[in-house]
């Protein structure tokens, strides 16, 4: 039992680390693959989340919508380039029911614009529903609840 | 032996994650419960810590004092509201003697004020004495040694 | 197999935590000891790394050169003092071939100057080759690829 719990923690922390690496290395085409085919990716301000309000900054409801978003980000949106760097703390594993794991992690994303110093870009909490698939753990849902009420410029790349 | 060590690491990292979640979600009434009844919570500037000087910004010497502090923070102190977000790195487990574990972790606390972007608020090191109780691991002592010599506005919520 | 993988993760995360503690506590003489005798320590901007360009800010090719650097930092370079604080996320363990482990970790280093608030100093990724020695895990190579294109003042202490 304990060794299963240890392995689960390892797998989730590695999932988070791999997710961060894909985004920070700008391998955006890999990003939807961290989700199930009908996986959900939501970015919501904490103000709305805490009040139970539905409005979210970004709400994608399938891998297809994520691929579309990646296309938009890399091919069509005109924006100033920047680097991101994710630092994610060890996940809190909150529940496990069958193959569904509920976990949360605090994250800090730092942004660096060309020729500039790095700055705090977006901090918050991942609220995740994770399922085991043949290809390993995948997000059935990743909800990014961000504290940062004023977003520096705009949020282009996934959090 | 090794599996015990792995489990201990898991438990301490989860304790830190739970502690962070309670504070970041503003569940302040839960905060004293992370300590033993006679637990100590100290917030001290690194300048004094390094010199062995006793002066600390905050020094609470029991759960009762912590509850009093929570009452002050939530009911009586007039202050501008802000969110905190803790990112805590995996703990260094330094010693284990009987039921007492000595551990340290680096932390970064980010602050977000309403309508504003997030900023680095307080960074430093937790120096912890942790004991095993019937309810799980608890802090017999948590000493927060912060680098940040100038504290943005004031330090209201626990670190 | 799984328990070996768990132990390896624990050891690498502890190595990173110990490394961070040595630097943040200014125990600079301990820093070269985290490397093998012919270990390499490189600090390179992401811009050059991504393009495969060789230019690096710092490139030390042995423990001896690191000791020399420490002597320079602590005894000869005139610079304004500052504290550092490392927050390192759990490592991604990417490969293991014999006694050589390849791992990467995201890091954020915060800087605090006397009397000032803390700020984001340098963020990036450690790209590590780690070997097992009689004294424990050591870096055969640590490459720090930093996002931060503009370095605040100058980079004195190791990252």
XYZ file of C-alpha atoms in Angstrom:
477
model
C 0.000 0.000 0.000
C 2.680 2.444 1.054
C 4.897 1.549 -1.866
C 1.973 2.110 -4.238
C 1.462 5.520 -2.698
C 5.159 6.317 -3.116
C 5.097 5.281 -6.749
C 1.986 7.343 -7.406
C 3.657 10.400 -5.912
C 6.718 9.819 -8.063
C 4.619 9.450 -11.193
C 2.600 12.601 -10.543
C 5.641 14.703 -9.743
C 7.314 13.409 -12.917
C 4.158 14.181 -14.902
C 4.276 17.747 -13.616
C 7.975 18.004 -14.377
C 7.505 16.654 -17.905
C 4.578 19.002 -18.479
C 6.678 21.947 -17.330
C 9.586 20.908 -19.513
C 7.410 20.634 -22.630
C 6.073 24.152 -22.144
C 9.339 25.742 -21.063
C 11.160 24.186 -24.017
C 8.358 25.416 -26.282
C 7.459 21.914 -27.430
C 3.859 23.072 -27.668
C 2.782 20.216 -29.925
C 3.496 17.872 -27.020
C 1.275 19.799 -24.658
C -2.143 18.332 -25.653
C -0.654 14.857 -25.274
C -0.527 15.308 -21.506
C -4.331 15.187 -21.562
C -6.858 12.508 -22.401
C -8.718 12.893 -25.719
C -11.642 14.556 -23.922
C -9.433 16.220 -21.343
C -10.224 19.679 -20.031
C -7.800 22.560 -19.587
C -9.070 25.601 -17.754
C -7.350 28.775 -16.622
C -9.389 30.691 -14.104
C -8.733 33.627 -11.829
C -8.880 32.812 -8.166
C -11.400 35.558 -7.569
C -13.965 33.723 -9.683
C -12.953 30.258 -8.542
C -13.364 31.144 -4.868
C -16.833 32.567 -5.516
C -17.904 29.580 -7.594
C -18.354 31.806 -10.643
C -18.018 30.090 -14.020
C -16.062 32.692 -15.992
C -12.631 31.456 -16.974
C -9.900 33.078 -19.017
C -9.382 29.940 -21.081
C -11.578 26.817 -21.162
C -10.623 24.069 -23.571
C -12.727 20.934 -23.506
C -10.819 18.440 -25.623
C -7.407 17.632 -26.995
C -8.681 18.951 -30.329
C -9.346 22.380 -28.844
C -5.871 22.305 -27.313
C -4.309 21.543 -30.683
C -6.251 24.432 -32.128
C -4.956 26.665 -29.362
C -1.397 25.559 -30.068
C -1.886 26.350 -33.728
C -3.168 29.778 -32.779
C -0.291 30.442 -30.408
C 2.454 29.284 -32.740
C 1.067 30.238 -36.161
C -1.439 33.055 -35.992
C -1.313 35.156 -32.833
C 0.958 38.133 -33.168
C 2.696 38.534 -29.845
C 6.016 39.443 -28.339
C 8.010 36.269 -27.655
C 8.916 35.255 -24.149
C 10.343 32.317 -22.259
C 8.508 30.630 -19.423
C 9.964 28.694 -16.522
C 7.746 26.625 -14.261
C 8.656 25.763 -10.706
C 6.102 23.318 -9.332
C 6.088 22.060 -5.774
C 5.557 18.390 -4.914
C 1.907 17.506 -5.530
C -0.657 16.983 -2.799
C -2.401 13.739 -3.616
C -5.881 14.206 -2.186
C -7.920 11.207 -3.308
C -7.791 8.089 -5.391
C -10.956 6.398 -6.607
C -10.364 3.549 -8.999
C -8.150 4.913 -11.743
C -8.935 8.566 -10.975
C -6.488 10.546 -8.857
C -7.209 14.005 -7.526
C -4.128 16.108 -6.888
C -3.122 19.716 -6.460
C 0.192 21.521 -6.811
C 1.347 25.066 -6.330
C 3.147 26.587 -9.275
C 5.131 29.686 -10.076
C 5.697 30.616 -13.696
C 8.456 33.085 -14.440
C 8.600 35.019 -17.679
C 11.642 36.329 -19.471
C 11.356 38.659 -22.427
C 14.263 39.016 -24.834
C 17.046 41.092 -23.384
C 15.276 41.494 -20.078
C 15.511 40.091 -16.584
C 13.102 37.411 -15.375
C 9.926 38.280 -13.539
C 7.088 36.599 -11.714
C 4.467 35.982 -14.368
C 1.733 33.816 -12.955
C 1.430 31.963 -9.676
C -1.328 29.697 -8.509
C -2.526 26.190 -8.049
C -3.115 23.287 -10.377
C -6.261 21.330 -9.500
C -5.948 18.073 -11.369
C -7.905 14.985 -12.198
C -5.458 12.398 -13.411
C -6.206 9.022 -14.967
C -3.993 6.104 -15.806
C -3.946 5.262 -19.522
C -1.908 2.772 -21.499
C 0.517 5.593 -22.263
C 0.900 6.518 -18.583
C -0.768 9.180 -16.445
C -2.805 11.805 -18.266
C -4.852 14.795 -17.184
C -8.590 14.273 -17.470
C -8.781 17.819 -16.212
C -6.241 20.466 -15.298
C -7.644 23.605 -13.775
C -5.094 26.383 -13.275
C -6.365 28.785 -10.638
C -4.120 31.809 -10.719
C -3.711 34.399 -8.002
C -2.289 36.991 -10.340
C -5.196 39.325 -10.897
C -3.337 41.546 -13.284
C -1.732 39.495 -15.997
C 1.441 40.975 -17.399
C 0.597 41.843 -21.007
C -1.332 38.783 -22.022
C -1.316 35.094 -21.401
C -0.258 33.444 -24.635
C 1.398 30.142 -23.812
C -0.283 27.513 -21.652
C 0.286 27.693 -17.905
C 15.306 1.090 6.186
C 15.284 2.687 2.770
C 11.537 2.327 2.419
C 11.076 3.969 5.817
C 13.217 6.840 4.638
C 11.163 7.154 1.462
C 7.918 7.208 3.415
C 9.277 9.814 5.793
C 10.234 12.047 2.868
C 6.781 11.622 1.380
C 5.091 12.474 4.673
C 7.190 15.587 5.243
C 6.714 16.885 1.721
C 2.961 16.292 2.065
C 2.990 18.067 5.427
C 4.642 21.061 3.797
C 2.174 20.957 0.905
C -0.810 20.737 3.245
C 0.565 23.579 5.357
C 0.992 25.724 2.258
C -2.500 24.898 1.035
C -4.097 25.851 4.357
C -2.417 29.252 4.327
C -2.853 29.959 0.626
C -6.538 29.032 0.809
C -6.856 31.266 3.877
C -7.972 28.411 6.111
C -6.185 30.140 8.963
C -8.031 28.227 11.669
C -6.329 25.085 10.398
C -2.889 26.591 10.713
C -2.275 26.008 14.471
C -3.300 22.382 13.973
C -0.087 21.724 12.068
C 1.748 22.216 15.372
C 1.846 20.309 18.633
C 0.020 21.890 21.592
C 3.293 23.401 22.829
C 4.665 23.921 19.321
C 6.774 26.943 18.482
C 6.422 29.190 15.438
C 9.135 31.749 14.869
C 9.784 34.166 12.033
C 13.270 35.580 12.140
C 15.373 37.626 9.758
C 18.425 35.847 8.463
C 20.652 38.660 9.604
C 19.817 37.910 13.235
C 19.692 34.154 12.800
C 23.161 34.022 11.270
C 24.597 36.087 14.129
C 22.851 34.020 16.789
C 20.866 37.049 17.929
C 17.542 36.325 19.610
C 15.345 39.047 18.125
C 12.585 37.619 15.959
C 9.751 39.311 14.113
C 7.218 36.836 15.440
C 7.702 34.255 18.196
C 4.713 32.163 19.216
C 5.278 29.506 21.832
C 2.107 27.448 21.829
C -0.906 26.539 19.752
C -2.881 28.920 21.958
C -0.688 31.858 20.928
C -1.142 30.819 17.316
C -4.922 30.804 17.694
C -4.679 34.241 19.205
C -2.600 35.381 16.267
C -5.155 33.979 13.839
C -7.897 35.841 15.683
C -5.870 39.004 15.407
C -5.164 38.534 11.727
C -8.706 37.662 10.753
C -10.764 39.755 13.187
C -8.882 42.738 14.475
C -5.901 43.829 12.410
C -6.792 46.396 9.809
C -4.789 45.568 6.733
C -5.019 45.486 2.979
C -5.979 41.991 1.836
C -3.623 39.903 -0.226
C -3.246 36.370 -1.475
C -0.219 34.262 -0.735
C 1.177 31.380 -2.736
C 3.867 29.125 -1.298
C 6.285 27.176 -3.427
C 8.303 24.865 -1.187
C 11.115 22.672 -2.427
C 11.486 19.025 -1.360
C 12.641 18.938 2.262
C 16.156 18.060 3.370
C 15.788 15.498 6.095
C 18.802 16.079 8.311
C 18.361 13.869 11.341
C 15.989 11.497 13.028
C 16.258 10.720 16.722
C 13.439 8.618 18.082
C 10.232 10.316 17.035
C 11.896 13.679 16.375
C 12.825 14.574 12.803
C 14.911 17.589 11.878
C 14.268 18.920 8.399
C 14.749 22.070 6.363
C 13.105 23.365 3.208
C 13.534 26.410 1.034
C 10.391 28.399 0.407
C 9.255 31.249 -1.759
C 6.049 33.067 -0.890
C 4.461 35.192 -3.581
C 1.974 37.897 -2.787
C -0.828 39.180 -4.928
C -2.801 42.250 -4.006
C -6.235 42.827 -5.493
C -6.029 43.958 -9.082
C -2.288 43.680 -9.160
C 0.329 41.337 -10.539
C 2.094 38.832 -8.290
C 5.393 39.617 -6.655
C 8.067 37.958 -4.580
C 7.007 38.526 -0.997
C 9.207 36.489 1.285
C 11.829 33.861 0.580
C 13.817 31.829 3.022
C 14.207 28.577 4.788
C 12.022 26.548 7.125
C 14.008 24.939 9.940
C 11.711 22.323 11.408
C 11.460 19.928 14.289
C 8.759 17.447 13.454
C 7.234 14.811 15.695
C 4.920 11.940 15.000
C 1.600 12.173 16.824
C -1.542 10.060 16.640
C -2.910 12.567 14.151
C 0.188 12.363 11.945
C 3.291 14.533 11.688
C 3.196 17.846 13.524
C 5.663 20.690 13.974
C 7.195 20.843 17.425
C 8.976 23.890 16.058
C 8.918 25.739 12.767
C 11.462 28.498 12.424
C 11.086 30.604 9.273
C 14.376 32.328 8.522
C 13.690 34.869 5.821
C 16.233 36.497 3.550
C 13.981 39.394 2.680
C 15.369 42.210 4.769
C 12.789 44.695 3.641
C 9.327 43.266 4.050
C 6.807 44.571 1.566
C 4.342 46.557 3.656
C 3.908 44.214 6.586
C 3.776 40.553 7.322
C 0.225 39.746 8.308
C -0.480 36.132 7.415
C 1.756 33.297 8.609
C 4.685 32.327 6.396
C 13.095 -1.975 -9.912
C 10.486 0.510 -8.815
C 11.985 0.837 -5.366
C 15.392 1.515 -6.939
C 13.808 4.238 -9.032
C 12.191 5.734 -5.931
C 15.482 5.731 -4.060
C 17.267 7.336 -6.994
C 14.679 10.121 -7.108
C 15.082 10.667 -3.383
C 18.852 10.813 -3.658
C 18.822 13.272 -6.552
C 16.297 15.577 -4.915
C 18.368 15.487 -1.715
C 21.507 16.221 -3.728
C 19.808 19.268 -5.206
C 18.563 20.352 -1.788
C 22.015 19.946 -0.235
C 23.607 21.825 -3.125
C 21.114 24.669 -2.685
C 21.680 24.781 1.063
C 25.469 24.984 0.671
C 25.176 27.957 -1.667
C 22.378 29.736 0.173
C 24.224 29.371 3.476
C 27.372 30.674 1.758
C 29.328 27.511 2.504
C 31.168 28.064 -0.773
C 34.060 25.779 0.117
C 31.597 22.899 0.078
C 30.376 23.694 -3.407
C 33.177 22.012 -5.443
C 32.654 18.866 -3.369
C 29.307 18.288 -5.068
C 31.282 17.543 -8.238
C 33.673 14.805 -9.274
C 37.358 15.745 -9.475
C 37.044 16.328 -13.219
C 33.467 17.578 -12.978
C 32.216 20.370 -15.189
C 30.189 23.390 -14.157
C 28.791 25.565 -16.904
C 26.474 28.546 -16.849
C 25.052 29.326 -20.251
C 22.323 31.588 -21.536
C 19.392 29.814 -23.059
C 19.723 31.805 -26.242
C 23.101 30.211 -26.944
C 22.157 26.790 -25.631
C 19.091 26.552 -27.871
C 21.160 27.497 -30.924
C 23.942 25.066 -30.066
C 26.407 27.906 -29.714
C 29.379 27.269 -27.437
C 29.687 30.580 -25.631
C 28.987 30.277 -21.924
C 29.115 32.829 -19.148
C 31.098 30.511 -16.911
C 32.761 27.228 -17.855
C 34.758 25.424 -15.200
C 36.244 22.070 -16.129
C 37.470 20.610 -12.854
C 37.058 20.810 -9.120
C 40.336 22.735 -9.093
C 38.867 25.473 -11.274
C 35.844 25.590 -8.992
C 38.047 26.038 -5.940
C 39.813 28.828 -7.776
C 36.460 30.423 -8.533
C 35.448 30.178 -4.880
C 38.711 31.836 -3.884
C 37.998 34.601 -6.357
C 34.440 35.077 -5.160
C 35.239 35.090 -1.477
C 38.692 36.691 -1.389
C 39.346 38.874 -4.386
C 36.262 40.031 -6.285
C 34.963 43.328 -5.065
C 31.204 43.111 -5.153
C 28.121 44.117 -3.251
C 27.034 41.282 -0.967
C 23.743 39.493 -1.484
C 21.889 36.449 -0.285
C 20.641 33.779 -2.629
C 17.744 31.405 -2.144
C 17.246 28.446 -4.463
C 13.896 26.820 -5.046
C 14.387 23.696 -7.138
C 11.552 21.535 -8.389
C 11.655 17.725 -8.186
C 14.129 16.438 -10.770
C 13.160 14.763 -14.015
C 15.233 11.620 -14.224
C 15.688 11.079 -17.956
C 18.116 8.201 -18.335
C 20.324 5.830 -16.431
C 23.208 4.038 -18.103
C 25.397 2.089 -15.740
C 26.421 4.488 -12.998
C 25.580 7.608 -15.034
C 22.246 9.315 -14.454
C 20.934 12.107 -16.634
C 18.524 14.454 -14.897
C 17.093 17.928 -15.256
C 15.469 20.298 -12.782
C 13.920 23.726 -13.006
C 15.297 26.265 -10.592
C 14.518 29.756 -9.425
C 17.171 31.723 -7.578
C 16.043 34.740 -5.596
C 18.429 37.465 -4.566
C 18.233 39.714 -1.559
C 20.540 42.664 -1.142
C 21.078 44.155 2.301
C 18.106 46.192 3.438
C 16.127 45.381 0.345
C 13.252 43.140 -0.637
C 13.846 39.868 -2.457
C 13.724 39.655 -6.222
C 13.863 37.079 -8.973
C 17.524 36.784 -9.824
C 18.025 33.874 -12.178
C 15.661 31.179 -13.386
C 16.392 28.252 -15.631
C 17.146 24.604 -15.849
C 19.877 22.370 -14.482
C 20.997 19.753 -16.991
C 22.948 17.215 -14.984
C 25.108 14.190 -15.411
C 25.326 12.491 -12.067
C 27.539 9.592 -11.049
C 27.619 7.423 -7.985
C 30.872 7.651 -6.040
C 31.934 6.185 -2.723
C 30.926 9.466 -1.115
C 27.470 9.418 -2.701
C 26.067 11.059 -5.814
C 28.235 13.692 -7.467
C 27.869 15.888 -10.531
C 30.060 14.834 -13.437
C 28.526 17.807 -15.160
C 26.079 20.500 -14.146
C 24.988 22.822 -16.919
C 22.867 25.750 -15.754
C 20.877 27.096 -18.684
C 19.351 30.362 -17.595
C 16.431 32.148 -19.186
C 17.307 35.481 -17.662
C 18.884 37.356 -20.537
C 19.643 40.409 -18.526
C 21.482 39.488 -15.367
C 20.860 41.818 -12.466
C 24.202 43.480 -11.814
C 26.508 40.511 -12.124
C 26.560 36.864 -11.354
C 29.035 36.358 -8.542
C 28.009 33.299 -6.575
C 27.416 29.934 -8.245
C 23.918 29.187 -9.486
